[in-house]
CSV table of C-alpha atoms in Angstrom, one decimal:
chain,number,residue,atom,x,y,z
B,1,UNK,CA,119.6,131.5,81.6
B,2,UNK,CA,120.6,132.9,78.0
B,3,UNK,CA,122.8,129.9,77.6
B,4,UNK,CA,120.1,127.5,78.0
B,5,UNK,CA,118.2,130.1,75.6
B,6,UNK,CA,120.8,129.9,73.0
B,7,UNK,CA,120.6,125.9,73.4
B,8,UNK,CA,116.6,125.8,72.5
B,9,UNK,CA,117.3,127.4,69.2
B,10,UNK,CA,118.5,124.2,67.8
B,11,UNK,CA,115.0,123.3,68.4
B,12,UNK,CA,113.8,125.7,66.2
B,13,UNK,CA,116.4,124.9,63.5
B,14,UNK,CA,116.2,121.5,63.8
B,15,UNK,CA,113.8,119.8,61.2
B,16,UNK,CA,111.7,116.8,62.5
B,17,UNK,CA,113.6,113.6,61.0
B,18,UNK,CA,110.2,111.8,60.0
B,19,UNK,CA,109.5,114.2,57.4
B,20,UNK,CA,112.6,115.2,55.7
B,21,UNK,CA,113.0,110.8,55.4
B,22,UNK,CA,109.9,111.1,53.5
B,23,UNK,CA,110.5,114.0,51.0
B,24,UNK,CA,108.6,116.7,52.7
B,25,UNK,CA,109.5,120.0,51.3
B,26,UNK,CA,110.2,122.7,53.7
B,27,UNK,CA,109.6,120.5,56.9
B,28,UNK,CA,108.6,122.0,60.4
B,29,UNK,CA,110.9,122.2,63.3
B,30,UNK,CA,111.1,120.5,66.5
B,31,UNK,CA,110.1,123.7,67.9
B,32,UNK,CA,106.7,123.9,65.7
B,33,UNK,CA,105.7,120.5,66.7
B,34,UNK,CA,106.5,121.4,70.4
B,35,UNK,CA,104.2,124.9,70.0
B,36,UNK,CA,101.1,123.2,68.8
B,37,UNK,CA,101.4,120.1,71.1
B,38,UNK,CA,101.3,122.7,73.9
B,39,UNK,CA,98.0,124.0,72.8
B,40,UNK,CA,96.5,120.9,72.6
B,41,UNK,CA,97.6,120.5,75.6
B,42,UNK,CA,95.9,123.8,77.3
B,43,UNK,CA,92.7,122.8,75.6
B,44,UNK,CA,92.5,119.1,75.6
B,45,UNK,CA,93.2,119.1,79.6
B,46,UNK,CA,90.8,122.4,80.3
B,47,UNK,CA,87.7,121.2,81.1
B,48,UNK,CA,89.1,118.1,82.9
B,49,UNK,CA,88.8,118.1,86.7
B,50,UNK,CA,91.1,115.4,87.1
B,51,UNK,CA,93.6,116.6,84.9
B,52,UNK,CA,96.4,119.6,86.0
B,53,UNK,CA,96.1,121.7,82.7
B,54,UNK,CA,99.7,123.4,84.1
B,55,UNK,CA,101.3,120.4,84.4
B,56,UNK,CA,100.1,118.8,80.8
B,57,UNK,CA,101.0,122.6,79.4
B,58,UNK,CA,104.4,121.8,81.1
B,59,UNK,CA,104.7,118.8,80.3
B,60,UNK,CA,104.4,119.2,76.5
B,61,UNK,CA,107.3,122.1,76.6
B,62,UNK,CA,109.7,120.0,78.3
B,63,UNK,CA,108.6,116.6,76.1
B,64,UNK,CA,111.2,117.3,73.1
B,65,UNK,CA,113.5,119.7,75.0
B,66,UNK,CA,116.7,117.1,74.7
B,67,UNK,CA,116.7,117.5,71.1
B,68,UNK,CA,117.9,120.7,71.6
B,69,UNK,CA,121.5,118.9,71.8
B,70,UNK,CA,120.7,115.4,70.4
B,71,UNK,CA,118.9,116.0,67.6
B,72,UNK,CA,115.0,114.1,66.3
B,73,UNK,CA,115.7,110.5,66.6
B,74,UNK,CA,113.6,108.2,65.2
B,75,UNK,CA,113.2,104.2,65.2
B,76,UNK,CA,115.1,104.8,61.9
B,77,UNK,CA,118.0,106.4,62.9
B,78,UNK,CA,120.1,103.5,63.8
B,79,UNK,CA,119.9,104.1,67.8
B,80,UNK,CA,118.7,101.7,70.1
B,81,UNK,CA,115.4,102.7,72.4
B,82,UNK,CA,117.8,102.1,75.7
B,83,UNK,CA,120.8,104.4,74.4
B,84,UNK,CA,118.7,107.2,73.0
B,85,UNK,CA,117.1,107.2,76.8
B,86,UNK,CA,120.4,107.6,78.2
B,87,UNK,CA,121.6,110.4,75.4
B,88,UNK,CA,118.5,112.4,76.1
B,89,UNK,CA,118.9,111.6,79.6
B,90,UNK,CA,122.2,113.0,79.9
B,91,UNK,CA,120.9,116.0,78.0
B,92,UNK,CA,118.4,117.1,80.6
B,93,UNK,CA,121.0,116.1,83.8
B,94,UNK,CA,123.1,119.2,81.9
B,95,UNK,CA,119.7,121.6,81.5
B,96,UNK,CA,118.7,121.2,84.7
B,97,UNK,CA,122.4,121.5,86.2
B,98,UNK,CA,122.7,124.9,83.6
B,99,UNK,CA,119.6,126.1,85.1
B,100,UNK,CA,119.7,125.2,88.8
B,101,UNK,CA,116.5,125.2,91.2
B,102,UNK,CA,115.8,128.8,90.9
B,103,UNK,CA,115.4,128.6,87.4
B,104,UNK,CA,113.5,125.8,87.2
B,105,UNK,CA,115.8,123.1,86.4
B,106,UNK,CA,115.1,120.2,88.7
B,107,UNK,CA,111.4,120.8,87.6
B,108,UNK,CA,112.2,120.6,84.1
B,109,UNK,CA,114.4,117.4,84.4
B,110,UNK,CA,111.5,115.9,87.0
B,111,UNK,CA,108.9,116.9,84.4
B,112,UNK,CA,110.9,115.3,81.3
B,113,UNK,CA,111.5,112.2,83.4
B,114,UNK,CA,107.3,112.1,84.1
B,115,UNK,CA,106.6,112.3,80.3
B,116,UNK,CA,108.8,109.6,79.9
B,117,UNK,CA,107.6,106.8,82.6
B,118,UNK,CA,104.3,108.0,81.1
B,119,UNK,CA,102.2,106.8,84.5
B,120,UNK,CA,100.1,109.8,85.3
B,121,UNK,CA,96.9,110.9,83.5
B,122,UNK,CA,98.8,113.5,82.4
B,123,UNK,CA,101.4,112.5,80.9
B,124,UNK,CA,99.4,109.6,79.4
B,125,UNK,CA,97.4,112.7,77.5
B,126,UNK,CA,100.5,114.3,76.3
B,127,UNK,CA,101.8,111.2,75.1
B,128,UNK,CA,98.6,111.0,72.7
B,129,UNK,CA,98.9,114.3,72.1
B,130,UNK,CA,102.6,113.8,70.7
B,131,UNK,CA,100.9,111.3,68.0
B,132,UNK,CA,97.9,113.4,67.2
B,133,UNK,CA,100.1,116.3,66.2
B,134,UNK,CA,101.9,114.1,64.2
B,135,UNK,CA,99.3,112.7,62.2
B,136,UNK,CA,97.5,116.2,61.7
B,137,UNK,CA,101.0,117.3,60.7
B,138,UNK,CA,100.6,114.5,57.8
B,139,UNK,CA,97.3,115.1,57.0
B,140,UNK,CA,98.2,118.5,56.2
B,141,UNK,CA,101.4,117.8,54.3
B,142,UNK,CA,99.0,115.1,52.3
B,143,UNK,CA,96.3,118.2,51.7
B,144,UNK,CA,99.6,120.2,50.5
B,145,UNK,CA,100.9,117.4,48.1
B,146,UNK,CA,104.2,118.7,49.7
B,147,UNK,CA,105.5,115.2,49.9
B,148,UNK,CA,107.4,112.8,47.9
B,149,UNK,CA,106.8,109.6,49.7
B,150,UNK,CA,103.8,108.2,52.0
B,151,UNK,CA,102.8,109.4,54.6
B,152,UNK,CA,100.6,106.5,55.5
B,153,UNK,CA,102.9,105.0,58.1
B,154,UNK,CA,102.9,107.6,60.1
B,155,UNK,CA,99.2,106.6,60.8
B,156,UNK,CA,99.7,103.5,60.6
B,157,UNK,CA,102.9,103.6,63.8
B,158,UNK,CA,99.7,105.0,65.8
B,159,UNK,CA,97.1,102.1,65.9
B,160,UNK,CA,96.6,100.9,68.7
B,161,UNK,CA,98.8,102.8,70.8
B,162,UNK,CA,96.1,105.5,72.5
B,163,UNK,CA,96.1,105.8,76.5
B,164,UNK,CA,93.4,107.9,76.6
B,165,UNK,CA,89.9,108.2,75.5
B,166,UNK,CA,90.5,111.5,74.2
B,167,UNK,CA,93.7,111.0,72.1
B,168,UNK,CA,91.4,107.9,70.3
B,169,UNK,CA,88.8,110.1,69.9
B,170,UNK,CA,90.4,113.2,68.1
B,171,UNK,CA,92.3,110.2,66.5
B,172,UNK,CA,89.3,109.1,64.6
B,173,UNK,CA,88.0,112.6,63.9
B,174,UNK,CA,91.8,113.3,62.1
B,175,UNK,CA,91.3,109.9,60.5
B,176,UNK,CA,87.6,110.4,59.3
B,177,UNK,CA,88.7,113.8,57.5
B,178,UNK,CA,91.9,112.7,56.1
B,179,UNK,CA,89.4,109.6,54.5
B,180,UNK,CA,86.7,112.0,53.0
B,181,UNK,CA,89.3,113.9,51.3
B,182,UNK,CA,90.9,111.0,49.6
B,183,UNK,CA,87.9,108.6,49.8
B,184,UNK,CA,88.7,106.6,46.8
B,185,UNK,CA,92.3,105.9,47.9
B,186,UNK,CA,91.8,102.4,49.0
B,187,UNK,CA,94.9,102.1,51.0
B,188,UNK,CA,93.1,104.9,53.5
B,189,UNK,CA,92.2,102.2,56.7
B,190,UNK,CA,88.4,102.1,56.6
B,191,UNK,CA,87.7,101.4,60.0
B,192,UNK,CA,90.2,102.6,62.1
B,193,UNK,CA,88.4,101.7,65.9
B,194,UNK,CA,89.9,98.3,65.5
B,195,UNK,CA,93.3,100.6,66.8
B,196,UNK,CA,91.5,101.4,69.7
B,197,UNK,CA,93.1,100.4,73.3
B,198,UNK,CA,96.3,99.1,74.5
B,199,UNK,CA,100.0,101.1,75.3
């Protein structure tokens, strides 16, 4: 157990590799991005019958828990979609091996392989829930002029990509509050439901 406690701290050491590309001073973590994701997660899936709110609580520790050893890759980074898979795949065989069934480790790597597929309504949700974070995360570094470059891609990488009704939804909410603060920026997307739908 304490080894695969001493691995996680990478997570909390590791910046997130979106922000420090675009100049963001003092970035957050893996580990903070994880943290918040998993409340959304509790209260996003709460009041929803047909949702397991332990399972999308799980689901959202587990999502990022290969970066622990691989590090934050991004589309940028050089790596193709099919060989980070495999490194992050590899990753969670060793977790789960480290661990073992009584602590959990076949239901980590079974969890981290059910965000990935992204099939059930759950981890459909916490697949939203990985892009709301991240564009509340940028509207807050955007409030915080804490940035050097845009920010507006990182909005603009989530159009169209909601699963659920609920990830469009606070979607729009981030989006209409991020355009009332900077409401005569004209490269702010003025009618962001035309994102709405699709994988």
């Amino acid at each position: 157990a304490i080894d695969f406690l001493t691995l996680t701290t990478n997570l909390k050491t590791t910046k997130r590799t979106g922000w420090i590309r675009q100049g963001v001073r003092q970035p957050e973590s893996v580990a903070d991005h994880m943290y918040r994701m998993t409340l959304m997660a509790m209260i996003s899936s709460f009041s929803r019958s047909q949702l397991d709110t332990n399972k999308c609580i799980k689901l959202a520790l587990v999502h990022d828990l290969a970066e622990a050893k691989v590090g934050d890759i991004t589309p940028h980074c050089g790596v193709s979609d099919g060989d980070k898979y495999e490194m992050e795949l590899n990753t969670m065989n060793q977790i789960s091996q480290m661990l073992g069934p009584s602590l959990a480790g076949e239901e980590i790597l079974s969890l981290w392989k059910e965000y990935e597929e992204g099939t059930t309504e759950e981890a459909k949700l916490v697949k939203d829930l990985d892009k709301l974070e991240m564009i509340l995360q940028a509207m807050e570094y955007e409030n915080e002029g804490c940035h050097e470059e845009s920010l507006e891609g990182f909005f603009e990488s989530t159009k169209g990509k909601w699963r659920t009704e609920l990830g469009f939804r606070w979607a729009e909410e981030i989006v209409s509050r991020r355009r009332l603060r900077k409401k005569d920026d004209g490269n702010v997307t003025k009618n962001y439901a035309e994102g709405k739908g699709g994988d």
